[in-house]
CSV table of C-alpha atoms in Angstrom, one decimal:
chain,number,residue,atom,x,y,z
A,1,MET,CA,120.3,65.4,98.3
A,2,SER,CA,119.4,66.5,94.8
A,3,ALA,CA,117.9,69.9,93.9
A,4,SER,CA,114.6,68.2,93.0
A,5,GLU,CA,114.4,66.7,96.4
A,6,ALA,CA,115.5,69.7,98.3
A,7,GLU,CA,113.4,72.4,96.6
A,8,PRO,CA,109.9,71.3,97.7
A,9,THR,CA,111.0,71.6,101.4
A,10,THR,CA,112.7,74.9,101.0
A,11,THR,CA,110.4,78.0,100.9
A,12,ILE,CA,111.9,80.6,98.6
A,13,VAL,CA,111.0,84.3,98.5
A,14,ARG,CA,111.8,86.5,95.5
A,15,ASP,CA,110.1,89.8,96.4
A,16,PRO,CA,109.7,91.9,99.5
A,17,GLN,CA,106.4,92.9,101.1
A,18,VAL,CA,106.1,96.4,102.6
A,19,TYR,CA,103.1,97.3,104.8
A,20,LEU,CA,102.4,100.9,105.9
A,21,VAL,CA,100.9,100.1,109.3
A,22,GLY,CA,101.1,103.5,111.1
A,23,ARG,CA,100.3,107.1,110.3
A,24,GLN,CA,100.1,110.2,112.3
A,25,THR,CA,97.0,112.0,113.6
A,26,VAL,CA,96.6,115.7,114.3
A,27,ASP,CA,95.1,117.0,117.5
A,28,GLU,CA,92.8,119.5,115.8
A,29,GLY,CA,91.8,121.0,119.2
A,30,ALA,CA,95.3,121.7,120.3
A,31,LEU,CA,96.2,123.1,116.9
A,32,THR,CA,93.2,125.4,116.9
A,33,ALA,CA,94.0,126.6,120.4
A,34,PHE,CA,97.5,127.5,119.3
A,35,LEU,CA,96.2,129.4,116.2
A,36,GLU,CA,93.6,131.3,118.2
A,37,ASP,CA,96.2,132.2,120.9
A,38,HIS,CA,98.1,133.9,118.1
A,39,ASP,CA,95.2,135.6,116.5
A,40,VAL,CA,95.0,133.2,113.6
A,41,ARG,CA,91.3,132.2,113.2
A,42,LYS,CA,90.9,131.4,109.5
A,43,TRP,CA,93.8,129.2,108.5
A,44,THR,CA,93.0,125.9,106.8
A,45,THR,CA,94.8,123.5,104.5
A,46,ASP,CA,93.5,121.2,101.9
A,47,THR,CA,95.3,117.9,102.8
A,48,ASP,CA,93.8,115.2,104.9
A,49,VAL,CA,97.1,113.5,105.4
A,50,ALA,CA,98.3,114.3,108.9
A,51,GLY,CA,102.0,114.1,108.1
A,52,GLU,CA,101.6,116.6,105.2
A,53,LYS,CA,99.6,118.9,107.4
A,54,LEU,CA,102.1,118.8,110.2
A,55,ILE,CA,104.9,119.7,107.9
A,56,GLU,CA,103.0,122.7,106.7
A,57,VAL,CA,102.2,123.8,110.3
A,58,ALA,CA,105.9,123.4,111.2
A,59,GLY,CA,107.0,125.4,108.1
A,60,ARG,CA,104.5,128.2,108.7
A,61,LEU,CA,105.4,128.4,112.3
A,62,CYS,CA,108.9,129.4,111.3
A,63,TYR,CA,107.7,132.5,109.6
A,64,MET,CA,104.2,132.8,111.2
A,65,SER,CA,102.7,132.8,107.8
A,66,PHE,CA,99.3,131.3,108.7
A,67,ALA,CA,97.4,134.5,108.1
A,68,LYS,CA,98.4,135.0,104.5
A,69,PRO,CA,99.1,131.6,102.8
A,70,ARG,CA,100.2,131.5,99.2
A,71,PRO,CA,97.6,130.0,96.8
A,72,GLY,CA,97.9,126.4,95.8
A,73,GLY,CA,97.2,124.6,99.0
A,74,ASN,CA,99.4,122.0,100.8
A,75,LYS,CA,100.8,120.6,97.5
A,76,ALA,CA,102.2,124.0,96.5
A,77,TYR,CA,103.5,124.6,100.0
A,78,LEU,CA,105.3,121.3,100.2
A,79,GLY,CA,106.5,121.7,96.6
A,80,HIS,CA,108.1,125.1,97.6
A,81,ILE,CA,109.7,123.4,100.7
A,82,LEU,CA,111.3,120.8,98.4
A,83,GLU,CA,112.5,123.5,95.9
A,84,VAL,CA,114.2,125.6,98.5
A,85,GLY,CA,115.6,122.6,100.4
A,86,HIS,CA,114.0,123.5,103.8
A,87,GLY,CA,114.2,119.8,104.7
A,88,SER,CA,114.2,120.0,108.5
A,89,VAL,CA,110.4,120.5,108.6
A,90,LEU,CA,110.0,117.2,106.8
A,91,GLU,CA,111.3,115.5,109.9
A,92,HIS,CA,107.9,116.2,111.6
A,93,SER,CA,106.2,113.6,109.5
A,94,VAL,CA,106.5,110.0,110.7
A,95,PHE,CA,105.6,106.7,109.1
A,96,ASN,CA,105.6,103.1,110.5
A,97,VAL,CA,106.2,100.2,108.1
A,98,ILE,CA,106.7,96.5,108.4
A,99,ILE,CA,109.0,95.0,105.9
A,100,ALA,CA,108.9,91.2,105.3
A,101,GLY,CA,110.2,88.8,102.7
A,102,VAL,CA,113.7,90.3,103.0
A,103,SER,CA,117.0,88.7,103.8
A,104,ARG,CA,119.4,89.4,106.7
A,105,SER,CA,121.7,90.8,104.1
A,106,PHE,CA,119.1,93.4,103.4
A,107,THR,CA,118.7,94.3,107.1
A,108,HIS,CA,122.4,94.6,107.6
A,109,GLU,CA,122.3,97.3,104.9
A,110,LEU,CA,119.1,98.9,106.1
A,111,VAL,CA,120.2,99.5,109.7
A,112,ARG,CA,123.1,101.6,108.5
A,113,HIS,CA,120.5,104.3,108.1
A,114,ARG,CA,120.5,105.7,111.6
A,115,ALA,CA,119.4,109.3,111.7
A,116,GLY,CA,115.6,109.5,111.7
A,117,PHE,CA,115.1,105.7,111.9
A,118,GLY,CA,114.0,103.2,114.5
A,119,TYR,CA,114.1,99.5,114.2
A,120,SER,CA,112.6,96.3,115.8
A,121,GLN,CA,113.6,93.0,114.1
A,122,LEU,CA,112.6,89.4,114.4
A,123,SER,CA,114.9,87.7,116.9
A,124,GLN,CA,116.5,84.5,115.9
A,125,ARG,CA,117.3,83.8,119.6
A,126,PHE,CA,113.6,83.5,120.4
A,127,VAL,CA,112.0,82.4,117.1
A,128,ASP,CA,112.6,78.8,115.8
A,129,GLU,CA,114.1,79.0,112.3
A,130,SER,CA,113.6,75.3,111.5
A,131,GLU,CA,110.9,76.3,109.0
A,132,CYS,CA,112.5,79.6,107.9
A,133,ARG,CA,112.2,80.9,104.4
A,134,PHE,CA,115.1,82.1,102.2
A,135,VAL,CA,115.4,85.1,99.9
A,136,GLU,CA,116.9,84.2,96.5
A,137,PRO,CA,118.6,86.9,94.5
A,138,ASP,CA,117.2,87.3,91.0
A,139,ALA,CA,120.6,86.9,89.4
A,140,ILE,CA,120.8,83.4,90.9
A,141,ALA,CA,117.1,82.5,90.5
A,142,ASP,CA,117.1,83.2,86.7
A,143,ASP,CA,120.0,80.8,86.1
A,144,PRO,CA,119.1,77.1,86.5
A,145,GLU,CA,122.5,75.9,87.4
A,146,LEU,CA,123.2,78.7,89.9
A,147,HIS,CA,119.7,78.2,91.3
A,148,ARG,CA,120.5,74.5,91.9
A,149,VAL,CA,123.7,75.3,93.8
A,150,TRP,CA,121.9,77.9,95.8
A,151,VAL,CA,119.0,75.6,96.8
A,152,GLU,CA,121.3,72.8,97.8
A,153,THR,CA,123.4,75.2,99.9
A,154,VAL,CA,120.5,76.8,101.9
A,155,GLN,CA,118.9,73.3,102.3
A,156,THR,CA,122.1,72.1,103.9
A,157,CYS,CA,122.3,75.0,106.2
A,158,GLN,CA,118.7,74.5,107.3
A,159,THR,CA,119.2,70.8,107.9
A,160,ALA,CA,122.3,71.7,110.0
A,161,TYR,CA,120.4,74.3,112.0
A,162,LYS,CA,117.7,71.7,112.9
A,163,ALA,CA,120.2,69.1,113.9
A,164,LEU,CA,122.2,71.6,116.0
A,165,ALA,CA,119.1,73.1,117.6
A,166,ASP,CA,117.8,69.7,118.6
A,167,ALA,CA,121.2,68.5,120.0
A,168,LEU,CA,121.8,71.7,121.9
A,169,ALA,CA,118.3,71.5,123.5
A,170,LYS,CA,119.3,68.1,124.8
A,171,LYS,CA,122.7,69.4,125.9
A,172,PHE,CA,121.1,72.2,128.0
A,173,VAL,CA,118.4,69.9,129.4
A,174,ALA,CA,119.7,70.5,133.0
A,175,ILE,CA,118.7,74.2,132.7
A,176,GLU,CA,115.3,74.5,134.4
A,177,ASP,CA,114.2,77.6,132.6
A,178,LYS,CA,112.7,76.3,129.4
A,179,THR,CA,112.7,79.7,127.7
A,180,LEU,CA,116.4,80.2,128.5
A,181,ARG,CA,117.1,76.6,127.3
A,182,ARG,CA,115.5,77.2,123.9
A,183,LYS,CA,117.1,80.6,123.6
A,184,MET,CA,120.6,79.2,124.2
A,185,ALA,CA,120.1,76.4,121.7
A,186,ARG,CA,118.7,78.7,119.0
A,187,GLU,CA,121.3,81.4,119.5
A,188,ALA,CA,124.1,78.9,118.9
A,189,ALA,CA,122.4,77.0,116.1
A,190,ARG,CA,121.7,80.2,114.1
A,191,SER,CA,125.4,80.5,113.4
A,192,VAL,CA,125.0,78.2,110.4
A,193,LEU,CA,122.1,80.0,108.8
A,194,PRO,CA,123.0,82.1,105.7
A,195,ASN,CA,122.5,85.8,105.0
A,196,ALA,CA,119.7,84.6,102.7
A,197,THR,CA,117.5,83.7,105.7
A,198,GLU,CA,114.2,85.6,105.5
A,199,THR,CA,113.5,88.1,108.3
A,200,LYS,CA,110.9,90.7,109.2
A,201,ILE,CA,111.6,94.2,110.5
A,202,PHE,CA,109.4,97.0,111.9
A,203,VAL,CA,110.7,100.4,110.8
A,204,THR,CA,109.7,103.9,112.0
A,205,ALA,CA,111.1,106.8,110.1
A,206,ASN,CA,110.5,110.5,109.4
A,207,GLY,CA,109.8,111.9,105.9
A,208,ARG,CA,113.2,113.5,105.4
A,209,ALA,CA,115.0,110.2,106.4
A,210,LEU,CA,112.8,108.2,104.1
A,211,ARG,CA,113.5,110.5,101.2
A,212,HIS,CA,117.2,110.1,101.8
A,213,PHE,CA,116.8,106.3,101.9
A,214,ILE,CA,114.8,106.3,98.7
A,215,GLU,CA,117.3,108.4,96.8
A,216,MET,CA,120.3,106.4,98.1
A,217,ARG,CA,118.8,102.9,97.7
A,218,SER,CA,116.8,103.2,94.6
A,219,ASP,CA,119.9,104.2,92.7
A,220,PRO,CA,120.8,101.8,89.8
A,221,ALA,CA,124.1,101.1,91.6
A,222,ALA,CA,122.4,100.1,94.9
A,223,ASP,CA,122.1,96.5,96.1
A,224,ALA,CA,119.4,94.8,94.0
A,225,GLU,CA,117.3,93.7,97.0
A,226,ILE,CA,117.4,97.0,98.9
A,227,ARG,CA,116.5,98.7,95.6
A,228,LYS,CA,113.4,96.6,95.4
A,229,VAL,CA,112.4,97.6,98.9
A,230,ALA,CA,113.1,101.3,98.3
A,231,VAL,CA,110.9,101.3,95.2
A,232,ALA,CA,108.1,99.3,96.9
A,233,LEU,CA,108.2,101.7,99.8
A,234,LEU,CA,108.1,104.7,97.5
A,235,ARG,CA,105.0,103.4,95.8
A,236,LEU,CA,103.2,103.1,99.1
A,237,LEU,CA,104.3,106.6,100.3
A,238,GLN,CA,103.3,108.2,97.0
A,239,SER,CA,99.8,106.7,97.4
A,240,ASP,CA,99.6,107.8,101.0
A,241,SER,CA,101.3,111.2,101.0
A,242,PRO,CA,101.5,112.4,97.3
A,243,ASN,CA,102.4,116.0,98.3
A,244,LEU,CA,105.5,114.8,100.1
A,245,PHE,CA,106.7,112.0,97.8
A,246,GLY,CA,105.0,112.7,94.5
A,247,ASP,CA,108.0,114.4,93.0
A,248,TYR,CA,109.7,111.1,92.4
A,249,THR,CA,109.6,109.3,89.0
A,250,ILE,CA,109.8,105.6,88.9
A,251,SER,CA,111.4,104.1,85.8
A,252,GLU,CA,112.4,100.6,84.6
A,253,LEU,CA,116.0,99.7,84.3
A,254,PRO,CA,117.4,98.2,81.1
A,255,GLY,CA,118.6,95.1,83.0
A,256,GLY,CA,115.3,94.6,84.9
A,257,GLY,CA,114.0,96.1,88.1
A,258,PHE,CA,113.1,99.8,88.8
A,259,THR,CA,114.8,103.0,89.9
A,260,ALA,CA,113.5,106.3,91.2
A,261,SER,CA,114.7,109.8,90.7
A,262,THR,CA,113.7,113.4,91.6
A,263,THR,CA,114.9,116.9,90.8
A,264,HIS,CA,114.7,117.7,94.6
A,265,ARG,CA,117.6,115.6,95.9
A,266,LYS,CA,119.1,115.8,99.4
A,267,VAL,CA,116.3,118.1,100.8
């Protein structure tokens, strides 16, 4: 099959999509009760972002500094936390994101980040991959000949998957449980799918873990796909929680793509 024939039936993805789907909330009544129980009746903060507020509460609790806060509000407080490297309090902020349009090569790298992360990924045992999408690296997509080889390869893999899944479903026809039959067929057929197969993953992580991820994976030497995700995630977090992630600067790389840097590394 030629590239011109294969390409229309192969859905190709070039860029990831990152969705910030969950944010914390603060139980103001419980927080007020704690403050009143400790004779603090006038403390307020100027952020409406729950994660930023909880970091400040956690930090102030360490020194019981609610009564005499320094000027500058939450931004100044979190800025001081970053400067002195008191990173443990950042772990009290939690974010939930869905990442789509990424390859299984990416998720193999992502799940190496363990501390402070939780994952739930699309299952190839339960989900039919007959119409799956594929994530093409920019280095291949920008070269016509490499692109042709790549498209033909993933198309062959997808065709093989469909053939195997159909044949295995017939092979397991004696199994009465239809769900089990489909699962057994798909779990065997998926063995021919490439690392480029698109997947989706739900990620929960705390602020400190996310900062570590961004610093590690937005580095110019990082894998190109995971760097795309790190920068996209940072843009979302800077918009949502600027006091926690606003110290990062995003800049364009000479060879294309973006990187991020901060003077407050490894907090």
